[in-house]
Amino acid sequence: MNPMNFVILAAILFSIGASAVLLRRNAIVAFMGVELMLNAANLALVAFSRLHGQLEGQVMAFFVMVVAAAEVVVGLALIIAVFRARTNISLDEPAELRG
Amino acid sequence: MVNDVLFWVIAAVTVIPATSLLFARKAVHIAMSIVMVMVGLATAYVALEAPFLGIVQIVVYTGAVMMLFLFVLMLVGVDQREELKETLKGQRWIAFFAAGGIGTLLVVQISRVTMPVYRPDNPLVGEPDVIAVVLFGKYVLVMEVLGALLIIAAVGALVLTHVPRLTPRQTQNERARARVLAGANPVNKPMPGVYARHNALDVPALDPEGKPIPESISRVLKARGQTRDGKEFLPPSKSEGIEQ
Amino acid sequence: MLSLTWALIAVPLASALVLLLVGKRGDSWAPWAGVGASGATFVVGLGAYIELLSRDASDRSHHQHLFAWITGGELKVDAGLLVDPLSLTFVLLVSMVGTLIHVYSVAYMAEDKNRRIFFAYLNLFIAAMLLLVLADSFLLLFVGWEGVGLASYLLIGFWNYKPEYATAAKKAFVVNRIGDIGLIVAMGLMFAAFGALDFETVLGGAAGASEATLTGIGLMLLLAATGKSAQFPLQSWLGDAMAGPTPVSALIHAATMVTAGIYLIVRSAAIFNGAPTAQLVVAAVGAITLIMGAVIGMAKDDIKKALAASTMSQIGYMMLAAGLGPIGYAFAIFHLVTHGFFKAGMFLGAGSVMHAMKDQVDMRRFGALRGAMTITWVTFGVGWLAILGVPPFSGFHSKDKIIEAAFVGEGWQPWIFGGAALIGAGLTAFYMSRLFFMTFHGKARWTDDQHPHESSWLMTVPMIILAVGSAFLGLILASGDRFATWLEPVTGHVEHHDPVLSIPVIIGATLLLVALGAFAAWRLYGAREVVPVATQGSLATIAARNDLFQDQINEALYQRPGQHVTRMLVFADAAVVDGAVNKQAAGFLKWGESWRRLQTGYVRSYVGTILGGLLIVLLIVVLGGL
């Protein structure tokens, strides 16, 4: 089995995650979509690492995970702050920036 | 080489739960599905000769990140159901064309690429010791910066979720003082029937000065006229000052 | 005393400032301070005159440089004073008549609680007028020119609590500004042609300039002169200017300021000599105004307005003389001086009458004042004879010369101008006699509360001095052409020209017309009873009473079209200029509105945009790889 198949799998997962961000109004669900997209990218990185026989891809994936962890912490803190202010975590509610 | 069966299993274990992101109503179900996806991806990493990353994936994503998600879900209300009806006009079509288009184009482009596969006799496996050499050798600076980023993110999350106290906390002493100043009775209300000789619910309690406390009797008994004034319990000299 | 000429301006100016700033505590001594400042200028002027007279005739010009005033690029103007026979004539006239009128005002304004301000303004006027005549450049002259305009405005509106007086002041101010535009444009043309504004360069270089340039400058100077001197077509303000206190009318609107236009033209003689067309226009303006003023004067019942019309007419004579070229300049100034005396005297007489008659100005309410106010009657009578041109009074010597000069020339001009001057003399005789008879003769038509009495000596003494001047000044100055010789360094020497008619014929005709006019006035207003309320009169009378409809004409010709043009411009400004800008702005606004729709405020829309961009990038990659 060619590792390229994993790259295709990563592409499919990425588009599923993107659809989730586009479609779901629940901030947490949308956020999970973002996580899925990040993981898809990670999968591609690992697959390429395997393809080229180099460790850099894995190291990059590792860094992505760290950054994603930091992002999750801040992002969820934001969601909680928004929830405190609005008792609601719909992404469509805070539309004050409407032009 | 990766076993074909293993790939298809991994594909099924990741893609099918991932679609719950689009169709499931309850956020908890979605979170659990994503945990499933994460485990599948960890398996994929191991299959792709990156066992360290696979373990890290399990620990970080299924262990930490997804648990954090669940935690927040509990905090904001696990019952929050989401209406799947679209509110933004045309958003469905946008999602369909954007996400679908991206997926299709990526798949098309990737399948057009042919890449020589690295097939050594003893393949380079991402064991922790091998990764460590790279991480703490070539990328040590990035590593340190990321450490700083994590700390900053943690502090940032604390700051964001912290609710500052705007007024100083009231002590018990201050609360008691405020109650007395407001004109409340300084002592606790005694139960009726203190010093009872018979069915004492109809006898008012006496305050430390020996006066009956009318409030200590049930309103119902008062309305029925079944109370007693408690005069009989007072010393004779003070009986004039007692009121019902 | 020549080195002290700066004091001529500085002393009254300082006095004006002190009087304005000193506050109420100066009320008691302010009138006499004003008189003192004005008298000081007369003393200095007289000293300068004596010093200049002791010099040789060709050397009678003293130029005093004060300071470098404006230095900007090619324009360099120094502030300096030029004392020569012409300016000194004015200095003496202004300071002497001015001082007399100051003295007169002490009594005339004694009841006014703002008299300190009044004397401050009078001193300001003296300073500005002397600056005007002493300036050595057109620009410095312009400062004085505006200064007298300001003083005139302030003094006409001195009693500005009456709205119509304030309006009169405003009218004088605005009409004068129209003339000022002429002076400004003239200065611009001078700078373009000669690169300088001082008299020496401009007048010295005039001979070398083209006739078109000189004509342009001359016409613009004439516009300035018509504004200041109330000549046609800017004459309308003078009648209303009589709203000011009578001493002001005497000093500013009869004797001195209104003659500034004549001064300007005579001073710019070198320019006009090179521009015959401009000269012709000057003479024509003079001729038109002298007839017009006389016609208006014939119908006016308001004694001050009648005198104002007469002033207009007499300045018309001077303008006519100035337009005749070198032969007329000296006579213009000569008539200006004599007119300054007799007209100021008559205005003071009118003021005296008004003072006696409780500020009544309607001549139909006067009559028979001869007995009650003998001194006024006599002094006024002398002025009357002088303006009529009865020999040997002043007017005869000055006006007759102008009439003679008007008859000099070739073709149609002498007949037109001479005829106008001659008819004007007859009309003058009629309206001045009418005024005189209506005021001092006939039966008393006073209202019940009027008890005429002679004025105090403070008022009569100046009148007497002016009357003496009116009587003999002409004779003194005319004997042996003394005045013309005195002015010769400025106006140039002129050979004697023979008029188209012989001189005795002209004098005879003039005297005959004067006698006829006076006789007609006697028949109509002296011998016959004058009705206290004016009858309707003929169409011509109505026209003359309404100042020949000058205000209506101005309104119809300038104001209404101006208003319409303004309205049109405002509309065009709103519709075209603002419209373009506003439409453009509105367009941008709409454009922005359409872009605003992209900012929905929904995070998911933004994500859609981002992913759309990614889609496009991918499309390029994929299609590019095909």
Short mmCIF file of C-alpha atoms in Angstrom, two decimals, chain C residues 172-400:
data_model
loop_
_atom_site.label_atom_id
_atom_site.label_comp_id
_atom_site.label_asym_id
_atom_site.label_seq_id
_atom_site.Cartn_x
_atom_site.Cartn_y
_atom_site.Cartn_z
CA ALA C 172 -21.29 105.55 2.22
CA PHE C 173 -18.86 102.85 3.24
CA VAL C 174 -19.96 100.39 0.59
CA VAL C 175 -20.08 102.91 -2.24
CA ASN C 176 -16.63 104.14 -1.26
CA ARG C 177 -15.32 100.59 -1.36
CA ILE C 178 -16.43 100.32 -4.99
CA GLY C 179 -14.26 103.33 -5.72
CA ASP C 180 -11.42 101.82 -3.72
CA ILE C 181 -11.39 98.85 -6.03
CA GLY C 182 -10.53 101.33 -8.75
CA LEU C 183 -7.57 102.61 -6.77
CA ILE C 184 -6.37 99.11 -6.03
CA VAL C 185 -6.62 98.08 -9.67
CA ALA C 186 -4.87 101.29 -10.66
CA MET C 187 -2.04 100.47 -8.27
CA GLY C 188 -1.83 96.98 -9.74
CA LEU C 189 -1.58 98.44 -13.23
CA MET C 190 1.08 100.89 -12.06
CA PHE C 191 3.10 98.12 -10.54
CA ALA C 192 2.80 96.10 -13.72
CA ALA C 193 3.79 99.05 -15.88
CA PHE C 194 6.37 100.84 -13.75
CA GLY C 195 7.33 98.31 -11.07
CA ALA C 196 6.83 100.85 -8.33
CA LEU C 197 4.12 102.79 -6.57
CA ASP C 198 5.84 105.98 -5.47
CA PHE C 199 4.89 109.22 -7.18
CA GLU C 200 8.41 109.92 -8.38
CA THR C 201 8.78 106.70 -10.36
CA VAL C 202 5.21 106.39 -11.56
CA LEU C 203 4.63 110.00 -12.56
CA GLY C 204 8.16 110.36 -13.86
CA GLY C 205 7.80 107.24 -15.97
CA ALA C 206 4.33 108.10 -17.24
CA ALA C 207 5.70 109.91 -20.29
CA GLY C 208 7.33 106.71 -21.47
CA ALA C 209 4.33 104.43 -21.00
CA SER C 210 1.86 103.46 -23.69
CA GLU C 211 -1.36 105.40 -23.99
CA ALA C 212 -3.44 102.30 -23.39
CA THR C 213 -1.75 101.68 -20.04
CA LEU C 214 -2.17 105.29 -19.02
CA THR C 215 -5.81 105.27 -20.07
CA GLY C 216 -6.43 102.16 -18.01
CA ILE C 217 -4.72 103.60 -14.95
CA GLY C 218 -6.47 106.92 -15.48
CA LEU C 219 -9.93 105.39 -15.71
CA MET C 220 -9.31 103.33 -12.60
CA LEU C 221 -8.08 106.40 -10.74
CA LEU C 222 -11.19 108.18 -11.94
CA LEU C 223 -13.33 105.37 -10.53
CA ALA C 224 -11.59 105.86 -7.20
CA ALA C 225 -12.12 109.60 -7.42
CA THR C 226 -15.83 109.26 -8.25
CA GLY C 227 -16.31 107.06 -5.20
CA LYS C 228 -14.58 109.39 -2.80
CA SER C 229 -15.83 112.63 -4.34
CA ALA C 230 -19.42 111.50 -4.88
CA GLN C 231 -19.28 111.95 -8.61
CA PHE C 232 -21.45 110.25 -11.17
CA PRO C 233 -22.00 107.27 -11.10
CA LEU C 234 -20.98 106.74 -7.46
CA GLN C 235 -22.68 109.88 -6.18
CA SER C 236 -25.56 108.31 -4.28
CA TRP C 237 -23.98 108.17 -0.82
CA LEU C 238 -23.36 111.88 -0.27
CA GLY C 239 -26.97 112.90 0.29
CA ASP C 240 -27.48 110.20 2.90
CA ALA C 241 -24.14 111.06 4.50
CA MET C 242 -25.82 114.18 5.87
CA ALA C 243 -27.01 111.89 8.65
CA GLY C 244 -23.81 112.75 10.47
CA PRO C 245 -23.53 115.76 12.77
CA THR C 246 -23.42 119.01 10.83
CA PRO C 247 -19.76 119.84 11.60
CA VAL C 248 -18.90 116.51 10.04
CA SER C 249 -20.89 117.39 6.96
CA ALA C 250 -19.05 120.69 6.81
CA LEU C 251 -15.56 119.29 7.27
CA ILE C 252 -15.66 115.90 5.61
CA HIS C 253 -18.56 115.97 3.20
CA ALA C 254 -18.09 119.48 1.92
CA ALA C 255 -14.67 120.98 2.46
CA THR C 256 -12.06 118.27 2.55
CA MET C 257 -12.60 114.53 2.17
CA VAL C 258 -14.87 114.66 -0.83
CA THR C 259 -12.24 116.72 -2.62
CA ALA C 260 -9.70 113.92 -2.22
CA GLY C 261 -10.75 112.63 -5.63
CA ILE C 262 -9.76 115.94 -7.20
CA TYR C 263 -6.45 115.76 -5.35
CA LEU C 264 -5.88 112.25 -6.70
CA ILE C 265 -6.51 113.32 -10.27
CA VAL C 266 -4.43 116.48 -10.07
CA ARG C 267 -1.65 114.56 -8.34
CA SER C 268 -1.75 112.00 -11.14
CA ALA C 269 -1.70 114.76 -13.75
CA ALA C 270 1.23 113.16 -15.53
CA ILE C 271 -0.84 110.05 -16.15
CA PHE C 272 -3.89 111.90 -17.37
CA ASN C 273 -1.82 114.14 -19.61
CA GLY C 274 -0.82 111.05 -21.52
CA ALA C 275 -4.34 109.67 -21.74
CA PRO C 276 -6.70 112.07 -23.58
CA THR C 277 -9.52 109.55 -23.48
CA ALA C 278 -9.37 109.29 -19.73
CA GLN C 279 -9.25 113.08 -19.50
CA LEU C 280 -12.34 113.33 -21.63
CA VAL C 281 -14.14 110.87 -19.39
CA VAL C 282 -13.07 112.86 -16.33
CA ALA C 283 -14.45 116.04 -17.83
CA ALA C 284 -17.64 114.29 -18.89
CA VAL C 285 -18.14 112.88 -15.40
CA GLY C 286 -17.60 116.36 -14.00
CA ALA C 287 -20.06 117.95 -16.40
CA ILE C 288 -22.73 115.30 -15.77
CA THR C 289 -22.34 115.56 -12.02
CA LEU C 290 -22.41 119.34 -11.91
CA ILE C 291 -25.72 119.43 -13.77
CA MET C 292 -27.11 116.50 -11.85
CA GLY C 293 -26.17 117.94 -8.47
CA ALA C 294 -27.66 121.27 -9.43
CA VAL C 295 -30.93 119.68 -10.55
CA ILE C 296 -31.21 117.67 -7.36
CA GLY C 297 -30.36 120.74 -5.31
CA MET C 298 -33.22 122.70 -6.86
CA ALA C 299 -35.85 120.40 -5.42
CA LYS C 300 -34.54 119.48 -2.01
CA ASP C 301 -36.31 120.91 1.01
CA ASP C 302 -33.85 119.46 3.49
CA ILE C 303 -31.27 122.21 3.98
CA LYS C 304 -28.38 119.79 4.48
CA LYS C 305 -29.33 117.65 1.52
CA ALA C 306 -29.63 120.72 -0.65
CA LEU C 307 -26.14 121.75 0.43
CA ALA C 308 -24.93 118.22 -0.21
CA ALA C 309 -26.31 118.34 -3.72
CA SER C 310 -24.57 121.65 -4.14
CA THR C 311 -21.32 120.07 -2.97
CA MET C 312 -21.72 117.37 -5.57
CA SER C 313 -22.31 119.97 -8.21
CA GLN C 314 -19.35 122.12 -7.18
CA ILE C 315 -17.03 119.12 -7.12
CA GLY C 316 -18.39 118.39 -10.56
CA TYR C 317 -16.96 121.78 -11.55
CA MET C 318 -13.60 120.80 -10.11
CA MET C 319 -13.73 117.43 -11.84
CA LEU C 320 -14.57 119.15 -15.09
CA ALA C 321 -11.61 121.47 -14.63
CA ALA C 322 -9.31 118.56 -13.76
CA GLY C 323 -10.48 116.77 -16.89
CA LEU C 324 -9.55 119.73 -19.06
CA GLY C 325 -5.88 118.98 -18.57
CA PRO C 326 -3.06 121.28 -17.54
CA ILE C 327 -5.11 124.44 -18.11
CA GLY C 328 -7.65 123.26 -15.56
CA TYR C 329 -5.62 121.71 -12.75
CA ALA C 330 -4.76 124.95 -11.00
CA PHE C 331 -8.36 126.18 -11.29
CA ALA C 332 -9.68 122.89 -9.97
CA ILE C 333 -7.54 123.24 -6.87
CA PHE C 334 -8.33 126.94 -6.66
CA HIS C 335 -12.05 126.27 -6.72
CA LEU C 336 -11.51 123.46 -4.26
CA VAL C 337 -9.92 125.85 -1.78
CA THR C 338 -12.51 128.60 -2.13
CA HIS C 339 -15.29 126.03 -2.10
CA GLY C 340 -13.82 124.57 1.05
CA PHE C 341 -14.25 127.93 2.69
CA PHE C 342 -17.66 129.00 1.51
CA LYS C 343 -19.28 125.56 1.64
CA ALA C 344 -17.90 124.84 5.09
CA GLY C 345 -19.13 128.28 6.13
CA MET C 346 -22.59 127.58 4.79
CA PHE C 347 -22.75 124.16 6.40
CA LEU C 348 -21.78 125.71 9.69
CA GLY C 349 -24.49 128.27 9.09
CA ALA C 350 -26.96 125.48 8.43
CA GLY C 351 -25.79 123.81 11.62
CA SER C 352 -26.31 127.06 13.47
CA VAL C 353 -29.82 127.31 12.06
CA MET C 354 -30.57 123.73 13.01
CA HIS C 355 -29.21 124.36 16.47
CA ALA C 356 -31.56 127.29 16.80
CA MET C 357 -34.52 125.43 15.32
CA LYS C 358 -34.32 122.27 17.41
CA ASP C 359 -32.66 120.17 14.70
CA GLN C 360 -35.28 121.05 12.13
CA VAL C 361 -33.86 120.60 8.63
CA ASP C 362 -36.93 121.25 6.51
CA MET C 363 -36.48 124.65 4.87
CA ARG C 364 -40.22 125.00 4.47
CA ARG C 365 -40.32 125.33 8.25
CA PHE C 366 -37.72 128.11 8.30
CA GLY C 367 -38.09 131.62 6.97
CA ALA C 368 -37.44 135.07 8.38
CA LEU C 369 -34.45 133.93 10.36
CA ARG C 370 -32.58 137.01 9.24
CA GLY C 371 -33.77 138.93 12.24
CA ALA C 372 -33.22 136.23 14.83
CA MET C 373 -29.79 135.15 13.70
CA THR C 374 -28.02 138.12 12.25
CA ILE C 375 -24.49 136.75 12.31
CA THR C 376 -25.55 133.50 10.76
CA TRP C 377 -27.50 135.41 8.15
CA VAL C 378 -24.53 137.59 7.23
CA THR C 379 -21.98 134.79 7.11
CA PHE C 380 -24.33 132.56 5.19
CA GLY C 381 -25.05 135.41 2.85
CA VAL C 382 -21.36 135.87 2.12
CA GLY C 383 -21.10 132.16 1.36
CA TRP C 384 -24.16 132.45 -0.84
CA LEU C 385 -22.68 135.31 -2.84
CA ALA C 386 -19.41 133.41 -3.08
CA ILE C 387 -20.97 130.27 -4.49
CA LEU C 388 -23.06 132.30 -6.88
CA GLY C 389 -19.86 133.75 -8.26
CA VAL C 390 -20.73 137.36 -7.65
CA PRO C 391 -17.65 139.54 -7.96
CA PRO C 392 -15.53 140.12 -5.98
CA PHE C 393 -16.36 137.15 -3.78
CA SER C 394 -14.19 134.02 -3.93
CA GLY C 395 -16.44 131.93 -6.11
CA PHE C 396 -16.29 134.45 -8.92
CA HIS C 397 -12.54 134.11 -9.25
CA SER C 398 -12.45 130.34 -9.12
CA LYS C 399 -15.63 129.28 -10.88
CA ASP C 400 -15.38 131.80 -13.64
#
